[in-house]
PDB file of C-alpha atoms in Angstrom:
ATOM      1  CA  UNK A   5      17.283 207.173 -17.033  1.00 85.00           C
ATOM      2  CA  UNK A   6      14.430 206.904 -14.688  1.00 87.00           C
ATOM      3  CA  UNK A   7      13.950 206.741 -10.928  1.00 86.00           C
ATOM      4  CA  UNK A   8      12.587 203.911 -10.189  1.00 83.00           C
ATOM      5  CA  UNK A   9       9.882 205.526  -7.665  1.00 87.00           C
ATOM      6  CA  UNK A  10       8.124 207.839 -10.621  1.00 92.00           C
ATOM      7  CA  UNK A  11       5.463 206.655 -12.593  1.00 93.00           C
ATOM      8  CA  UNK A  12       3.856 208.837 -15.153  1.00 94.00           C
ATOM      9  CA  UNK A  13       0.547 209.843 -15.448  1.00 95.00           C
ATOM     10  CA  UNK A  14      -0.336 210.958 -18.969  1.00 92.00           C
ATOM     11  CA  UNK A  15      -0.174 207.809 -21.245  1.00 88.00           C
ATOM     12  CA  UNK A  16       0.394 210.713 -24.217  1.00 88.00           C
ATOM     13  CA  UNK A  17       4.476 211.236 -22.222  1.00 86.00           C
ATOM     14  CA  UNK A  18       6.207 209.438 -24.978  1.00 84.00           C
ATOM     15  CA  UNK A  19       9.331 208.254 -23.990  1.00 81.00           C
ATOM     16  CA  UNK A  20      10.066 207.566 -27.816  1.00 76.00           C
ATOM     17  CA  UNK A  21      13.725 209.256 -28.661  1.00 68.00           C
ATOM     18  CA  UNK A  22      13.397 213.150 -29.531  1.00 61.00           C
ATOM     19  CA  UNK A  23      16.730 214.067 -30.606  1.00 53.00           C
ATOM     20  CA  UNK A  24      15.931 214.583 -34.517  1.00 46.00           C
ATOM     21  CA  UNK A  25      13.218 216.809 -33.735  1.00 48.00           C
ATOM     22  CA  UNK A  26      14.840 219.539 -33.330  1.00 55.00           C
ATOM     23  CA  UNK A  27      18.053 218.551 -32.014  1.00 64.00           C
ATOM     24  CA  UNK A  28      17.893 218.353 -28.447  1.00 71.00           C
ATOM     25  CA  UNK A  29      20.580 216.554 -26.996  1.00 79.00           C
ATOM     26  CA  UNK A  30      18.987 215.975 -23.512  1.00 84.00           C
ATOM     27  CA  UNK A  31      15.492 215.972 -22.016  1.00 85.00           C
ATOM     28  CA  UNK A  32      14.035 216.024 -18.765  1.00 89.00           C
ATOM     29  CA  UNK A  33      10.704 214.155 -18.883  1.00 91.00           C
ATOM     30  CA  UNK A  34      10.000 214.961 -15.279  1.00 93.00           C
ATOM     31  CA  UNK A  35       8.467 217.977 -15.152  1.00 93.00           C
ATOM     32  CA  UNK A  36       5.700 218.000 -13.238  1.00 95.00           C
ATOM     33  CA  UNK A  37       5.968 216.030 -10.052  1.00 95.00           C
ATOM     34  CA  UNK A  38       2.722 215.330  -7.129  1.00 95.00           C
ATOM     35  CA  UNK A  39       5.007 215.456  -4.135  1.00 92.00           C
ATOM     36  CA  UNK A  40       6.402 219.272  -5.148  1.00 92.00           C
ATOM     37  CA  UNK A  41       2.925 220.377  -6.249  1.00 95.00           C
ATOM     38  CA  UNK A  42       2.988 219.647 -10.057  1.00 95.00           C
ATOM     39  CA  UNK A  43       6.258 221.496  -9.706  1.00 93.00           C
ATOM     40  CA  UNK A  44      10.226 220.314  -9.238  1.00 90.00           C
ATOM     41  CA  UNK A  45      11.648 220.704  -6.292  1.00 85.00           C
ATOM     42  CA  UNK A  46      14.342 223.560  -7.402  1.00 81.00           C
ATOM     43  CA  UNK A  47      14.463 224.990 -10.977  1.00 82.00           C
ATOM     44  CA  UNK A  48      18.394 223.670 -12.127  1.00 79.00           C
ATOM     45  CA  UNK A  49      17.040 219.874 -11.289  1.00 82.00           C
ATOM     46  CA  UNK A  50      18.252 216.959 -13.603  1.00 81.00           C
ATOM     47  CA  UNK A  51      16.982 214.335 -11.902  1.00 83.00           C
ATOM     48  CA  UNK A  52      13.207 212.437 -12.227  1.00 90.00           C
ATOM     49  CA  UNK A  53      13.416 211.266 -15.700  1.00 92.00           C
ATOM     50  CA  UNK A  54      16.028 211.556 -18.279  1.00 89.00           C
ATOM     51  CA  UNK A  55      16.355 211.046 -21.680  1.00 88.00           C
ATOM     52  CA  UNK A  56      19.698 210.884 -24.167  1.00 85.00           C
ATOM     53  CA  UNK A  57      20.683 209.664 -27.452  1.00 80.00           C
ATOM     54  CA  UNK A  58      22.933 206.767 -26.663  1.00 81.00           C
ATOM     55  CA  UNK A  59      26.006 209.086 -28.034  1.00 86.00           C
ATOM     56  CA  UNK A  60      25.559 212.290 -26.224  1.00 86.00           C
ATOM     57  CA  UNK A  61      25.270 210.308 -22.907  1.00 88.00           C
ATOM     58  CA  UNK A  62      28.275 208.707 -23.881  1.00 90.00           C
ATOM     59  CA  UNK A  63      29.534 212.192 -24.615  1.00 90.00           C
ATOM     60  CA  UNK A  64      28.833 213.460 -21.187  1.00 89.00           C
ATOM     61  CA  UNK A  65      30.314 210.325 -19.785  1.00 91.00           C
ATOM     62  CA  UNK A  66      27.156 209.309 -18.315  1.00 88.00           C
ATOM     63  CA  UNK A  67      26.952 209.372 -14.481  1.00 85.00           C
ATOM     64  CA  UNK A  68      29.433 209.667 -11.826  1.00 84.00           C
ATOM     65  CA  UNK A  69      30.303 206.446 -10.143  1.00 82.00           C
ATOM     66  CA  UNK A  70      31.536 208.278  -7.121  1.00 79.00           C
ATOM     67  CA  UNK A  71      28.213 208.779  -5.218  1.00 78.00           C
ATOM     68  CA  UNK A  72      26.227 206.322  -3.531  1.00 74.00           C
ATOM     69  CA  UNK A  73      23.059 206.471  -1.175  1.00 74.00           C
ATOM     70  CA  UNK A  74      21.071 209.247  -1.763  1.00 75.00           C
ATOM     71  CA  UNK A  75      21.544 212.240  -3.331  1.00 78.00           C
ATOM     72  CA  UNK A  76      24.154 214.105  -5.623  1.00 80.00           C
ATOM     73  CA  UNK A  77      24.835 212.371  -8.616  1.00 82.00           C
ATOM     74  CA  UNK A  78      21.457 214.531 -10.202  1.00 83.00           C
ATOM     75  CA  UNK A  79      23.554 217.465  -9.717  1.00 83.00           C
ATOM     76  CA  UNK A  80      26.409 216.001 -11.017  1.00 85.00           C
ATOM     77  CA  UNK A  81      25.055 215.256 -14.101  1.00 86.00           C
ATOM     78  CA  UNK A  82      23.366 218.605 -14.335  1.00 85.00           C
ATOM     79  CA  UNK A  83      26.682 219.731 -14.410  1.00 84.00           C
ATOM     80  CA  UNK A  84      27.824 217.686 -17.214  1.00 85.00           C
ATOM     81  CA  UNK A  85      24.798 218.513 -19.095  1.00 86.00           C
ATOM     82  CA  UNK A  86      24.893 222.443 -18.911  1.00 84.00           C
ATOM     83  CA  UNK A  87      29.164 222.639 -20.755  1.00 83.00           C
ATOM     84  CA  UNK A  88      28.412 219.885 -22.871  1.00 85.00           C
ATOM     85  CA  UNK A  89      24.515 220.860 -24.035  1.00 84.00           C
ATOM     86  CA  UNK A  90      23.785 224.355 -22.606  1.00 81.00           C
ATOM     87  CA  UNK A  91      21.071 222.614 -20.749  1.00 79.00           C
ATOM     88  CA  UNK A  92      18.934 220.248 -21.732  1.00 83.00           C
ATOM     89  CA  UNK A  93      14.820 220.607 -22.563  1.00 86.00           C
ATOM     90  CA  UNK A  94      11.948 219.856 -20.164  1.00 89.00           C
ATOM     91  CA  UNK A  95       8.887 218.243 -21.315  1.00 89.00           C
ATOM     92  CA  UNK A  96       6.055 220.443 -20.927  1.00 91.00           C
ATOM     93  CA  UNK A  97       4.156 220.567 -17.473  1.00 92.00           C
ATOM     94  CA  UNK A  98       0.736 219.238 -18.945  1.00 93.00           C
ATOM     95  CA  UNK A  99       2.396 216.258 -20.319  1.00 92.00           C
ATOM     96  CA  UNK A 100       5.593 215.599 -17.415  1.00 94.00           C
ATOM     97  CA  UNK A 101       3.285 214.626 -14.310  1.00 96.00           C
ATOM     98  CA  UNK A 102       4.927 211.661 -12.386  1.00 96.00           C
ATOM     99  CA  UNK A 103       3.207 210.523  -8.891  1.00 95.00           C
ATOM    100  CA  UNK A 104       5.750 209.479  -6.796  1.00 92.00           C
ATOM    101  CA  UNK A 105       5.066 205.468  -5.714  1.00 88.00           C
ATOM    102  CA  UNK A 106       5.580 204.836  -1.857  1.00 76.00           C
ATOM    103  CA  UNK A 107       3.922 201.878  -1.401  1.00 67.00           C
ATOM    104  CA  UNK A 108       6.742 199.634  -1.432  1.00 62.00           C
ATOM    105  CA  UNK A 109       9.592 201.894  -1.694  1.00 57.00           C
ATOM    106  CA  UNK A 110      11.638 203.414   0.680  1.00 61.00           C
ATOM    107  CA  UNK A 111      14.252 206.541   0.295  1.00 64.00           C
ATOM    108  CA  UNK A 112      18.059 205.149   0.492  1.00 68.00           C
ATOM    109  CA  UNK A 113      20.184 206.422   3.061  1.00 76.00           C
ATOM    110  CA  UNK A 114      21.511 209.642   2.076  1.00 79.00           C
ATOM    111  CA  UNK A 115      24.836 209.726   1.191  1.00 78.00           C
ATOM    112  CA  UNK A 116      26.763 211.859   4.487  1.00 80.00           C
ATOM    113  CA  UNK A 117      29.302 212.890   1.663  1.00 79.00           C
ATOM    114  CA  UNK A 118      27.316 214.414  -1.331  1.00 77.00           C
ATOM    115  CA  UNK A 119      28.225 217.531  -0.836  1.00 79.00           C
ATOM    116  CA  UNK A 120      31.711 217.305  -0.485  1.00 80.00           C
ATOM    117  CA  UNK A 121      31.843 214.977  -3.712  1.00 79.00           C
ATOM    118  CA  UNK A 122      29.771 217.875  -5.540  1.00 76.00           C
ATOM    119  CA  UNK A 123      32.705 220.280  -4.868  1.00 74.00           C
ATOM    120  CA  UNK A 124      35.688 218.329  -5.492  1.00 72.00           C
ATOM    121  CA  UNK A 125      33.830 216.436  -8.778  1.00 69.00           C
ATOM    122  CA  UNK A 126      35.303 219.344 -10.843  1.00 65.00           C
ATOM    123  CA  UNK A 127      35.258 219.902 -14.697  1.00 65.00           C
ATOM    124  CA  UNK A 128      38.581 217.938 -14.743  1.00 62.00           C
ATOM    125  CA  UNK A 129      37.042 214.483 -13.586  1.00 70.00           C
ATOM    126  CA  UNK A 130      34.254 215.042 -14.923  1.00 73.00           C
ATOM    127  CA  UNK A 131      36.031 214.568 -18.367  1.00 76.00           C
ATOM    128  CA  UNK A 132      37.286 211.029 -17.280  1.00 81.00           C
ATOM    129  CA  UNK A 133      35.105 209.730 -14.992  1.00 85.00           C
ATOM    130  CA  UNK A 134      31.990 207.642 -15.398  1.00 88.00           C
ATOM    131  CA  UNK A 135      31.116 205.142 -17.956  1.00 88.00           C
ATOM    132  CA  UNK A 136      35.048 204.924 -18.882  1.00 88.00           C
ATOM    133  CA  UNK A 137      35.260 204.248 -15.202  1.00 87.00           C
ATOM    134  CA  UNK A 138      32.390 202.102 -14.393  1.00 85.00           C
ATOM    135  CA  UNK A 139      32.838 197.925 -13.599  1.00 84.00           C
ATOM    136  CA  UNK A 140      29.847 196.187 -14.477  1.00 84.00           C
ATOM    137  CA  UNK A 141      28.675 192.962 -15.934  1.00 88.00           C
ATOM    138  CA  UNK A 142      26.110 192.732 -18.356  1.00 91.00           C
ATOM    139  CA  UNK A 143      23.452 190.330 -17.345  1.00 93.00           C
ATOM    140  CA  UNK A 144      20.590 190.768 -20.221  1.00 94.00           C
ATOM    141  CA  UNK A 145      19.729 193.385 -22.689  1.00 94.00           C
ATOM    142  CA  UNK A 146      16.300 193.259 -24.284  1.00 94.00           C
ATOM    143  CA  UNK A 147      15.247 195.114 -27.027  1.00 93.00           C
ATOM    144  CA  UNK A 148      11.373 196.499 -26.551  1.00 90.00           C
ATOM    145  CA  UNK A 149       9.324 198.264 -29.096  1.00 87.00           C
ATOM    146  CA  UNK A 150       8.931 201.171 -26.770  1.00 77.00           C
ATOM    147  CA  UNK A 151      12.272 201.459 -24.468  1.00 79.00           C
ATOM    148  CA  UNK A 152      15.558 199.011 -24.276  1.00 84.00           C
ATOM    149  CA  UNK A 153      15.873 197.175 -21.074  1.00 88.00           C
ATOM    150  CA  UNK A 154      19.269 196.881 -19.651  1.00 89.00           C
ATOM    151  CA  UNK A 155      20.238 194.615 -16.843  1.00 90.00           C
ATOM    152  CA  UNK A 156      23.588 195.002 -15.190  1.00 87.00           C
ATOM    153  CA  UNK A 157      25.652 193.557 -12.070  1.00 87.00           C
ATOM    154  CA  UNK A 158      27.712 196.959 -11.032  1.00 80.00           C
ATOM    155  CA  UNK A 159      30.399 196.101  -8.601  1.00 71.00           C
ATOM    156  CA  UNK A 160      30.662 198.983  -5.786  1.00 59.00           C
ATOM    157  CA  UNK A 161      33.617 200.796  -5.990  1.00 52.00           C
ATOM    158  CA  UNK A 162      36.109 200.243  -2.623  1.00 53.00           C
ATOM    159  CA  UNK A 163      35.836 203.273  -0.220  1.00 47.00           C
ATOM    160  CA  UNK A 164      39.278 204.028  -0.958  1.00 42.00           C
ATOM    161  CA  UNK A 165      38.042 204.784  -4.834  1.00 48.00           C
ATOM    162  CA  UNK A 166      34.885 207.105  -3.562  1.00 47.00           C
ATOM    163  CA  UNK A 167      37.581 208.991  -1.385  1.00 45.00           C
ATOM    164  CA  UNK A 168      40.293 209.299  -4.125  1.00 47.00           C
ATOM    165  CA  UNK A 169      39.177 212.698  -6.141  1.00 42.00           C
ATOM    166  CA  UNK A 170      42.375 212.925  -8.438  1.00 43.00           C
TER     167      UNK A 170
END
């Protein structure tokens, strides 16, 4: 799982799967980012760069589909990491720089409701909601020596759906 506005800077930040070595269900690639000073911006981050073995993201349900905009569904999945995994393992600093690419990109509008979704998203939903609840449409899947490159069509959910926390 990657933002799409982090690029790596150490060709030696393999993003080859890790989870026999030791097995670590869940890493955090991004560990070191320009914008926060070779740093993250606060310690319990999830977001950046993520890695998972295809089954223990299915095991944490993968993402909420609930947020939208910016901001939130990191710390939603940092909270389906942490039961699930007891955390998850960083890459070390001198290998984890990203520079953050702004020539082209601009932030999405922050999503008013984020925190409000963070406190009601409680350990309950998370157990059903996400990829069991997610409507997409697979448009091409393509099968690279170093990564797998998904395509999808994901249909928004109606507001009705982002407001409905049962």
């Amino acid at each position: 799982l990657h933002d799409v506005d982090l690029i790596p800077v150490d060709n030696d930040n393999s993003y080859d799967c890790m989870d026999g070595g030791g097995g670590v269900p869940a890493w955090q690639l991004s560990s070191a980012i320009d914008v926060y000073n070779w740093d993250l911006p606060f310690k319990s981050t999830a977001g950046g760069v993520n890695m998972f073995v295809a089954e223990r993201y299915e095991q944490i349900l993968g993402f909420s589909n609930r947020y939208f905009g910016w901001g939130g569904e990191d710390d939603d999945l940092q909270a389906r990491i942490r039961p699930a995994f007891g955390g998850y393992k960083r890459r070390d600093k001198s290998l984890g720089r990203y520079i953050v690419q702004r020539k082209g990109h601009t932030a999405g509008r922050k999503n008013p409701i984020r925190f409000q979704l963070l406190r009601v998203n409680s350990k309950l939903t998370r157990r059903h909601e996400g990829l069991p609840t997610v409507k997409y449409r697979l448009l091409g899947r393509h099968v690279l020596p170093r990564y797998t490159l998904i395509s999808v069509d994901v249909w928004p959910l109606e507001d009705a759906d982002v407001f409905n926390f049962t």
